[in-house]
Tab-separated table of C-alpha atoms in Angstrom:
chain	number	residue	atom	x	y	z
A	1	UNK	CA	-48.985	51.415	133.533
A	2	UNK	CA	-45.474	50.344	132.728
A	3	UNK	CA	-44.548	48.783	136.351
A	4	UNK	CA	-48.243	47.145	135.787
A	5	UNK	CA	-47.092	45.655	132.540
A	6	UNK	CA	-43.721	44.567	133.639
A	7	UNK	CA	-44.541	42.912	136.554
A	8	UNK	CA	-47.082	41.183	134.285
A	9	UNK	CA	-44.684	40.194	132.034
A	10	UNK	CA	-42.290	38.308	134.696
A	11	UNK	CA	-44.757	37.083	137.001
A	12	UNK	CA	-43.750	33.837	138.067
A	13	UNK	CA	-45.555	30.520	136.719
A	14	UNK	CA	-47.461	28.710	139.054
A	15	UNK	CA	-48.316	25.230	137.140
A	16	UNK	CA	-46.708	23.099	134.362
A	17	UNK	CA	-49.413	24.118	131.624
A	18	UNK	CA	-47.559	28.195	132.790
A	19	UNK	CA	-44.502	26.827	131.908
A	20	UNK	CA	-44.693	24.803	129.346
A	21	UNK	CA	-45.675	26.411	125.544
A	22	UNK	CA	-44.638	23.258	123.315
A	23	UNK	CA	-48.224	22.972	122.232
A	24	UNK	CA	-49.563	26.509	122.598
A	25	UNK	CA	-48.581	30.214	122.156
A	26	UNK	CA	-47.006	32.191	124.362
A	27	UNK	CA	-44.163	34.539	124.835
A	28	UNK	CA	-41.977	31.618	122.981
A	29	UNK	CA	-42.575	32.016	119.246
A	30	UNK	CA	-41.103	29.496	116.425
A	31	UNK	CA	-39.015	31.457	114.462
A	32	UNK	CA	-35.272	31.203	115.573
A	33	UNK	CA	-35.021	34.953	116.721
A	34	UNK	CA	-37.074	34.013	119.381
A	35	UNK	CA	-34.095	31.971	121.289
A	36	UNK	CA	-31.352	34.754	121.722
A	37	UNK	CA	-30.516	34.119	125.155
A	38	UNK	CA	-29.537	31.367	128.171
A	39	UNK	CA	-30.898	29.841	130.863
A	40	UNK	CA	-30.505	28.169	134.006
A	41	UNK	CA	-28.553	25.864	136.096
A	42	UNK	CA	-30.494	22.365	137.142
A	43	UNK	CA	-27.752	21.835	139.414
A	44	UNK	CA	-29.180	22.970	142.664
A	45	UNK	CA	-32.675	22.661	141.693
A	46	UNK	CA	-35.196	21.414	143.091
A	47	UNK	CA	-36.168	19.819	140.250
A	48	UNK	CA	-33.153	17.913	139.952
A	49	UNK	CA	-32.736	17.071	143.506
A	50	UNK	CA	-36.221	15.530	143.150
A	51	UNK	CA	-35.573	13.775	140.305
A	52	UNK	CA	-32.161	12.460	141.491
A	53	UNK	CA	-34.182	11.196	143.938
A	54	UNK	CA	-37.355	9.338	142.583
A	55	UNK	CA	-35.689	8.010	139.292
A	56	UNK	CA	-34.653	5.224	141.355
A	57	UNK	CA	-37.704	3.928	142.498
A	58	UNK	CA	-40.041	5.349	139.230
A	59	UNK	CA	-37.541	3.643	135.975
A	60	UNK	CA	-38.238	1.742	132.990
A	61	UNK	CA	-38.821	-1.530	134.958
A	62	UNK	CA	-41.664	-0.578	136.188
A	63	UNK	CA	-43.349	0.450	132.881
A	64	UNK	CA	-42.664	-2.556	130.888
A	65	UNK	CA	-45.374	-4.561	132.740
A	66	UNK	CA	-48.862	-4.467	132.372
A	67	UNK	CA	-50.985	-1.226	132.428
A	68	UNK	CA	-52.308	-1.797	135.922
A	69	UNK	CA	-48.779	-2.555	137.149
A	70	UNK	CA	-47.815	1.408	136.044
A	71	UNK	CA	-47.694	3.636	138.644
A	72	UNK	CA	-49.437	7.004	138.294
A	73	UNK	CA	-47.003	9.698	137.351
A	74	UNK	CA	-47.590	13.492	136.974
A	75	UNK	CA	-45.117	16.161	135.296
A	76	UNK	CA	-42.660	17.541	138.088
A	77	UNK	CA	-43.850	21.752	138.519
A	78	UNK	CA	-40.288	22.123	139.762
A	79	UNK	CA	-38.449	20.880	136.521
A	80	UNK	CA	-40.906	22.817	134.552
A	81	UNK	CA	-40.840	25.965	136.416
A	82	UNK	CA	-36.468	25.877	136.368
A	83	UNK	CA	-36.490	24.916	132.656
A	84	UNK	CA	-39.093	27.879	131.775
A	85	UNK	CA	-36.873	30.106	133.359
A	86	UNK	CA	-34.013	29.129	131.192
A	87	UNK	CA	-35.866	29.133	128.354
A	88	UNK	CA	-36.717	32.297	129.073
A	89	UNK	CA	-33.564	33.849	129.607
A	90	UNK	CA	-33.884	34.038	133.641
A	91	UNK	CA	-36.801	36.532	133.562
A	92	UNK	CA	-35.924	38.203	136.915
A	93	UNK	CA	-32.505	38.111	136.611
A	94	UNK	CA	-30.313	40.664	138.735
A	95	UNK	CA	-26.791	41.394	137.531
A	96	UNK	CA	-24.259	40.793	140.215
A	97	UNK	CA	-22.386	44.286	141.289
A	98	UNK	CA	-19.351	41.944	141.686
A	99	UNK	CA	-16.737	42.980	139.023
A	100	UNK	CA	-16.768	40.447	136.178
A	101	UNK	CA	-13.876	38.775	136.200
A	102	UNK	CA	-14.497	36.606	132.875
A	103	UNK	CA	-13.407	32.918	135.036
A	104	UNK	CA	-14.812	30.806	132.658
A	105	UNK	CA	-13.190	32.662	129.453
A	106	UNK	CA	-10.034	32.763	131.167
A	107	UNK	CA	-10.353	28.734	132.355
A	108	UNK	CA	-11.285	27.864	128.626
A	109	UNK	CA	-8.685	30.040	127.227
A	110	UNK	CA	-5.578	27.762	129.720
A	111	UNK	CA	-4.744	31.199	131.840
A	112	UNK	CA	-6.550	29.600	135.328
A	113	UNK	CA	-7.382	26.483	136.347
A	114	UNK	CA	-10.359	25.263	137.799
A	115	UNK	CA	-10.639	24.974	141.613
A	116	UNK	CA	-10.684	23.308	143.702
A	117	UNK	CA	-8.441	20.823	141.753
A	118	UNK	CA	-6.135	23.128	140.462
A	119	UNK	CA	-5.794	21.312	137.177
A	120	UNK	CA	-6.088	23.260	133.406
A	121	UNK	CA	-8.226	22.605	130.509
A	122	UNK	CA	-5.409	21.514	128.774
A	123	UNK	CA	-4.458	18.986	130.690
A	124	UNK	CA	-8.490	17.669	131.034
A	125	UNK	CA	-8.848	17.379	127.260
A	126	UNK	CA	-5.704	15.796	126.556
A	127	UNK	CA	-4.865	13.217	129.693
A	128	UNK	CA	-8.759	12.351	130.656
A	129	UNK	CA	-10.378	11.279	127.231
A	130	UNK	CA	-10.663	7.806	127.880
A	131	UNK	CA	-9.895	7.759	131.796
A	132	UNK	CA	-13.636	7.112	132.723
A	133	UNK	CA	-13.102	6.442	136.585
A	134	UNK	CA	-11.820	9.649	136.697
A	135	UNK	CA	-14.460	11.299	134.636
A	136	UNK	CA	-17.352	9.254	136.721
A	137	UNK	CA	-15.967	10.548	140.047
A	138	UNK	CA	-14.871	13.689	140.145
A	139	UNK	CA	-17.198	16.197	141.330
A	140	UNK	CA	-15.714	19.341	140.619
A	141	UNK	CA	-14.669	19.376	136.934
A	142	UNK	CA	-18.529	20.173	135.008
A	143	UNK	CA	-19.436	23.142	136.337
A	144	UNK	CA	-16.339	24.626	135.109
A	145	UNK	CA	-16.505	22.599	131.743
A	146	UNK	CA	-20.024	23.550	131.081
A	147	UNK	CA	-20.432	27.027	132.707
A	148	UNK	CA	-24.375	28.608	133.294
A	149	UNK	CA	-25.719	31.316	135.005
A	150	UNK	CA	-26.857	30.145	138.150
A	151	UNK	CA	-24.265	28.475	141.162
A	152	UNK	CA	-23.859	24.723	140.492
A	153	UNK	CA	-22.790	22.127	143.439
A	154	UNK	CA	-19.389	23.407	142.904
A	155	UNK	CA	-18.785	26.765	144.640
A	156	UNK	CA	-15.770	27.558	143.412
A	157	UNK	CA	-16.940	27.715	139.796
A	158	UNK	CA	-18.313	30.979	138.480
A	159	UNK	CA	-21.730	31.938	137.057
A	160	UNK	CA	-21.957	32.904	133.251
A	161	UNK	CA	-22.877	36.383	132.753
A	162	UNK	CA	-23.935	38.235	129.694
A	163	UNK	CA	-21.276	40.323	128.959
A	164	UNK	CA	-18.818	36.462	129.150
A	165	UNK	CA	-21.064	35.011	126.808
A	166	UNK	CA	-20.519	37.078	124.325
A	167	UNK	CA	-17.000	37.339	124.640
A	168	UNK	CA	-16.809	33.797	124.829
A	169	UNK	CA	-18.435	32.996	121.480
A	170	UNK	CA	-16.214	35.949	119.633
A	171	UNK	CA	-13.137	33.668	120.715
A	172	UNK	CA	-12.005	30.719	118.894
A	173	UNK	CA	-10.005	29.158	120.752
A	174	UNK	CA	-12.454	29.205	123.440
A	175	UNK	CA	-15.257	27.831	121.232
A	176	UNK	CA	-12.877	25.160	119.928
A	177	UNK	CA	-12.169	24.165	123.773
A	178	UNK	CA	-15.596	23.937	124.245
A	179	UNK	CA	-16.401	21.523	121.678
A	180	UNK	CA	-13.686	19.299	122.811
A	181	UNK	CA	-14.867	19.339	126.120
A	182	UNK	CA	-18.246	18.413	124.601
A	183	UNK	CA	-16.933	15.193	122.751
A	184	UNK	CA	-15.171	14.594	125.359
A	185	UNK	CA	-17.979	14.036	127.872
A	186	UNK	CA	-20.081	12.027	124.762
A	187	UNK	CA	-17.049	9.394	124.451
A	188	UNK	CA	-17.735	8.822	128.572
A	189	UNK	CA	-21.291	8.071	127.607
A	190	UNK	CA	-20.837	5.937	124.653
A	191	UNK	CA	-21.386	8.861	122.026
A	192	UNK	CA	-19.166	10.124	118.880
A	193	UNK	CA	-19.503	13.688	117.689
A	194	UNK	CA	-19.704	13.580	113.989
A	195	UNK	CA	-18.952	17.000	112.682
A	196	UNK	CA	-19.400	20.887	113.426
A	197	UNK	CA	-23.099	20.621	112.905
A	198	UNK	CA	-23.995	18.533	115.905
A	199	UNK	CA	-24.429	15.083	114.392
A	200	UNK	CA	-23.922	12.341	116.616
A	201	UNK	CA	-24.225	8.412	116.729
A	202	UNK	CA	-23.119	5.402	118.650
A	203	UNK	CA	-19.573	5.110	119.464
A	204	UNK	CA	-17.874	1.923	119.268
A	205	UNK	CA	-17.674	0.614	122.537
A	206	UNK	CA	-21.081	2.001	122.851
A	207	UNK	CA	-22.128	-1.302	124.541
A	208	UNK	CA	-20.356	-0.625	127.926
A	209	UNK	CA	-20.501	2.679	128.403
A	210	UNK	CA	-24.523	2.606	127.384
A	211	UNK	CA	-24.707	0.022	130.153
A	212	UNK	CA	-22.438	2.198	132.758
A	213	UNK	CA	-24.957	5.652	132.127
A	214	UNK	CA	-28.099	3.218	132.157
A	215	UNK	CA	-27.240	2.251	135.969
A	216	UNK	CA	-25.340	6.319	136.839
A	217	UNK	CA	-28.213	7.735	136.514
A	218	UNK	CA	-26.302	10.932	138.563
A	219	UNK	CA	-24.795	11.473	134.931
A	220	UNK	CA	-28.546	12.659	133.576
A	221	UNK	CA	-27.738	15.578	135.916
A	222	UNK	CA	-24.535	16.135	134.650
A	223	UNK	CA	-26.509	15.713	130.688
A	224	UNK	CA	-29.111	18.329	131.753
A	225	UNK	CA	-26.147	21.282	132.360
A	226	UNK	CA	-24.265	20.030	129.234
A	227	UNK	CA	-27.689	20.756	127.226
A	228	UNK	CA	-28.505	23.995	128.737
A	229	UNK	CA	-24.804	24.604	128.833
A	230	UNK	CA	-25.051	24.171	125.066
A	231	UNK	CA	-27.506	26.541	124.182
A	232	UNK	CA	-25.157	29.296	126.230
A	233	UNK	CA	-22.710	29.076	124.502
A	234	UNK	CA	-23.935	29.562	121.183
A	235	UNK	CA	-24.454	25.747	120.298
A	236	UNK	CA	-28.336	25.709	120.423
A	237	UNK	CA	-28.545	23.702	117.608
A	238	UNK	CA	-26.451	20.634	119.024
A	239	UNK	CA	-29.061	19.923	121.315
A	240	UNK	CA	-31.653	18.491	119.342
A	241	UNK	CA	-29.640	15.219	117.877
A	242	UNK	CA	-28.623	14.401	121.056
A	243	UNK	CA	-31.921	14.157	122.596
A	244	UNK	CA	-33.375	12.659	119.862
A	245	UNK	CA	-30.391	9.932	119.756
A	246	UNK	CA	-31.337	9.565	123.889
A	247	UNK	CA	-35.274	9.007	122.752
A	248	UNK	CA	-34.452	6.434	120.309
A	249	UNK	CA	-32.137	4.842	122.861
A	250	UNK	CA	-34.677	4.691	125.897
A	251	UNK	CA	-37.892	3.831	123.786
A	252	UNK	CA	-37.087	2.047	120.613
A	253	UNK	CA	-33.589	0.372	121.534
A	254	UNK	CA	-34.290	-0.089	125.145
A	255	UNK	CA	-30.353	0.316	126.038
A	256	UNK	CA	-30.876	3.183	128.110
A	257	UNK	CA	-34.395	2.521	129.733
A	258	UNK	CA	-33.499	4.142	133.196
A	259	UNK	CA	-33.175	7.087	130.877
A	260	UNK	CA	-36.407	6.843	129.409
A	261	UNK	CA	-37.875	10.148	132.420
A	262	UNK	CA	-35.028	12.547	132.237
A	263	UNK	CA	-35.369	12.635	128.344
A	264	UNK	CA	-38.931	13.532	128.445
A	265	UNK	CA	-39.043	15.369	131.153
A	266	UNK	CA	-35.192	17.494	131.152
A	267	UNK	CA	-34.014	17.219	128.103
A	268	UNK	CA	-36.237	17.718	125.296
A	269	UNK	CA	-37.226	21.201	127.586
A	270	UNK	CA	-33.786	22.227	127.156
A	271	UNK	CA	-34.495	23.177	123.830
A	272	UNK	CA	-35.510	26.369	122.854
A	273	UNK	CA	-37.871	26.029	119.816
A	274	UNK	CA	-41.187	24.666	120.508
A	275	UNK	CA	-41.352	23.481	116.775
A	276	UNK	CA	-37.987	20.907	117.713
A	277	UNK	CA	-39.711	20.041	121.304
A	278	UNK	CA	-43.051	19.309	119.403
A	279	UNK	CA	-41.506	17.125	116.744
A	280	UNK	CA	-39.391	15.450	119.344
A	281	UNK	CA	-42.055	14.413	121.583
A	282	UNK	CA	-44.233	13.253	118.760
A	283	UNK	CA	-41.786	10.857	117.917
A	284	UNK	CA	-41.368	9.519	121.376
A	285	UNK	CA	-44.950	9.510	122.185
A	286	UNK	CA	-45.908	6.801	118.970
A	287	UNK	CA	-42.702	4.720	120.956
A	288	UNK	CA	-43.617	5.401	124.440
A	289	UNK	CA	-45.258	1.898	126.318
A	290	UNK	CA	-47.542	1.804	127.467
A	291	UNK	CA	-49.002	4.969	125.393
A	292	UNK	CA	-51.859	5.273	127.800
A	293	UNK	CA	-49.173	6.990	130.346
A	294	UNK	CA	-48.057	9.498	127.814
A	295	UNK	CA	-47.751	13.237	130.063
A	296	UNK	CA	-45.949	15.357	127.556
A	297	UNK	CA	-48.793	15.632	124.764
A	298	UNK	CA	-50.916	18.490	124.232
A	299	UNK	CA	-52.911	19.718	126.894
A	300	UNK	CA	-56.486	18.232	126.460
A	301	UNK	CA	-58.418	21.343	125.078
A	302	UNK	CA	-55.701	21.065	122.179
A	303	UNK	CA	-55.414	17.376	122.135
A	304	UNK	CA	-57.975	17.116	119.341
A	305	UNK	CA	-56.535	19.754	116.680
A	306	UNK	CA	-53.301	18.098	117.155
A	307	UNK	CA	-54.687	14.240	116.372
A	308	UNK	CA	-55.906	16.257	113.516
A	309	UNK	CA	-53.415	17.929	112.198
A	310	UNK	CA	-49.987	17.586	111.026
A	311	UNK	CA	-47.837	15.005	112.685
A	312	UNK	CA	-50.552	12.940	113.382
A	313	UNK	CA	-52.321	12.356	110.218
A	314	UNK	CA	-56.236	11.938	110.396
A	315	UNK	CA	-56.579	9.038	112.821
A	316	UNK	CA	-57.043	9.456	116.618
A	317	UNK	CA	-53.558	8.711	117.826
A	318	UNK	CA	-52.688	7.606	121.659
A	319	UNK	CA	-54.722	10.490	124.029
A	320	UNK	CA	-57.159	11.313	121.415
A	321	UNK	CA	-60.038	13.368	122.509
A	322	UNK	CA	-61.814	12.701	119.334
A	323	UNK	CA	-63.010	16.330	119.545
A	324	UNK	CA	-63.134	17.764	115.489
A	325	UNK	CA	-60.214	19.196	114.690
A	326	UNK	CA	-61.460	23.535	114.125
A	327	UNK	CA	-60.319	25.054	110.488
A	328	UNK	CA	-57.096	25.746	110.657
A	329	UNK	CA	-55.354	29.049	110.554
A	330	UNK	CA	-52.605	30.470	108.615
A	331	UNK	CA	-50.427	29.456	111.182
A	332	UNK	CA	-51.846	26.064	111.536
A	333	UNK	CA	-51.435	25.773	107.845
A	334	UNK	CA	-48.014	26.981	107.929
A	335	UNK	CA	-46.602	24.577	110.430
A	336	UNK	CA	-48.681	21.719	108.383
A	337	UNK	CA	-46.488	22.541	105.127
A	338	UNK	CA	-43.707	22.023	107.076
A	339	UNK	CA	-44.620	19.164	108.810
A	340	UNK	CA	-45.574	17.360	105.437
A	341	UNK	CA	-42.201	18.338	103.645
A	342	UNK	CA	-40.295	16.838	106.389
A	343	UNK	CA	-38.683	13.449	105.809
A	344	UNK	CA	-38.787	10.888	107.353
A	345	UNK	CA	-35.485	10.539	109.866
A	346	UNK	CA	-33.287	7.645	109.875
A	347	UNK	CA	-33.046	4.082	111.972
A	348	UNK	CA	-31.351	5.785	115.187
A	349	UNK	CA	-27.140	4.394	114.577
A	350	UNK	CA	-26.922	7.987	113.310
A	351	UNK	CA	-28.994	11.263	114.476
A	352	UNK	CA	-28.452	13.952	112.940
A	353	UNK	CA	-29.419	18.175	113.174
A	354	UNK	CA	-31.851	17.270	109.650
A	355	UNK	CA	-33.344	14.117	111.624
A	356	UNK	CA	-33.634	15.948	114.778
A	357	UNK	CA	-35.593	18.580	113.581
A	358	UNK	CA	-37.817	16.058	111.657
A	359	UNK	CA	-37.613	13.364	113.590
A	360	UNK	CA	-40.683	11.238	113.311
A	361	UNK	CA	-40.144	7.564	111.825
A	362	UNK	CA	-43.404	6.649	110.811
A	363	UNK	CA	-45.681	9.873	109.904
A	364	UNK	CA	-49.127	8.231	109.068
């Protein structure tokens, strides 16, 4: 009964709805204790090889235009199925019988340097702030700044494992490293790290370097392992105002509208807590044009309770079914009192954690 059970327990999705538990229940609860662990790499993917591939032909140009003028998109199974898995901690992980020789610890903490380059940490935080050619195109230096448990493009670089992880997040000097490496890599895309908490906002040449990520879109690849990368390494929480500054960016702002995809379909499934994925993609999909195309809503047997319910207020919002909302349950009720104490978030210079997790600007 036990090998029935576990084998159960991992079997492997087989479509998006599988995968995906924003707007349902399944092994994903949303309490915090739920989101111990780390995920997986996009960086060999096929997810993000596909989607390296079709964002040029399927961006924001194309949507701006009349409804019959959109082309007909679908959810990608492969970036659902890889960002499940991380979610879920890699469900059928195997440790490696290699010896664990801590790589990335020992990187962050100045002892090796990353290869094949040969240079330090050190000398990345302190001589390449600033020096975006360098930052643009260099291949080699991400995997090593923003480790994860699955082989990256780089094979010189080192998976995470458990046992580094938690070594990693005991040190400070390592953690401290790691959040310059993080502001770091925001400055190159236009971003300012506020504080310790994860705020972020618009830097001040924010103008340029918006327009430089709108048109490398190979950077949303390199965004995808700095989220995940994130929630490793014991900076879940950082996640969410960074996405939700990206949303506000692509749909309300329209300076990063080759963006708009790799938001809604990467990032916001980076994070962990289906309450902070719900409340993001509410947000985006009262922005999203035209609304008709929205894919990341609530499946359609659910599509009704949600209209219903908290977040939406009473009125049948874009994708309504129109189907009565059933009496809601504790839970239901539960999630609505926290819905309806939530404020409303701010005009999008500034995102913060607070606005992230509440980030709807005009509940009705």
């Amino acid at each position: 009964m036990g090998n029935l059970l576990g084998g159960w327990r991992y079997k492997e999705p087989s479509t998006v709805e599988e995968c995906d538990s924003t707007w349902g229940s399944d092994s994903e609860s949303d309490e915090p204790a739920a989101e111990d662990d780390s995920g997986i790499s996009d960086s060999l993917s096929p997810a993000e090889s596909d989607r390296n591939a079709a964002e040029a032909g399927d961006m924001y140009p194309q949507l701006t235009g009349s409804p019959a003028s959109v082309p007909k998109m679908k959810r990608s199974f492969y970036a659902a199925r890889d960002l499940y898995k991380y979610r879920h901690s890699y469900p059928n992980y195997k440790k490696s019988r290699q010896p664990n020789e801590y790589r990335n610890l020992r990187f962050y903490l100045n002892k090796i340097p990353l290869v094949p380059d040969g240079i330090f940490i050190e000398e990345i935080l302190t001589k390449w702030r600033g020096d975006y050619d360098k930052l643009e195109h260099n291949h080699t230096y991400i995997q090593w700044l923003f480790p994860l448990r699955e082989q990256g493009l780089n094979f010189y670089a080192h998976e995470l494992t458990q046992d580094e992880i938690k070594e990693f997040q005991s040190i400070r000097e390592a953690k401290r490293r790691f959040l310059a490496a993080y502001s770091l890599m925001l400055d190159f895309y236009g971003i300012k790290l506020l504080d310790k908490s994860g705020n972020v906002a618009r830097a001040p040449n924010w103008q340029e370097r918006f327009q430089h990520l709108n048109e490398s879109q190979h950077n949303y690849l390199r965004i995808t392992r700095i989220l995940k990368s994130l929630g490793e390494l014991g900076y879940e929480a950082f996640k969410a105002p960074l996405v939700r500054l990206f949303l506000e960016e692509s749909l309300c702002h329209n300076t990063l509208p080759n963006m708009q995809h790799s938001v809604l379909e990467y990032y916001v499934y980076t994070i962990r807590l289906p309450a902070s994925r719900r409340r993001l993609l509410r947000y985006a999909r009262q922005h999203y044009r035209p609304a008709h195309a929205f894919l990341w809503g609530p499946p359609p047997k659910r599509r009704g309770a949600e209209v219903g319910g908290a977040g939406y207020g009473g009125g049948g919002g874009a994708g309504s079914s129109g189907i009565r909302a059933p009496a809601p349950t504790p839970e239901h009720q539960r999630r609505g009192e926290e819905s309806n104490n939530s404020t409303a978030a701010s005009s999008g210079i500034i995102v913060s954690s607070h606005d992230a997790m509440t980030c709807w600007l005009e509940e009705s």
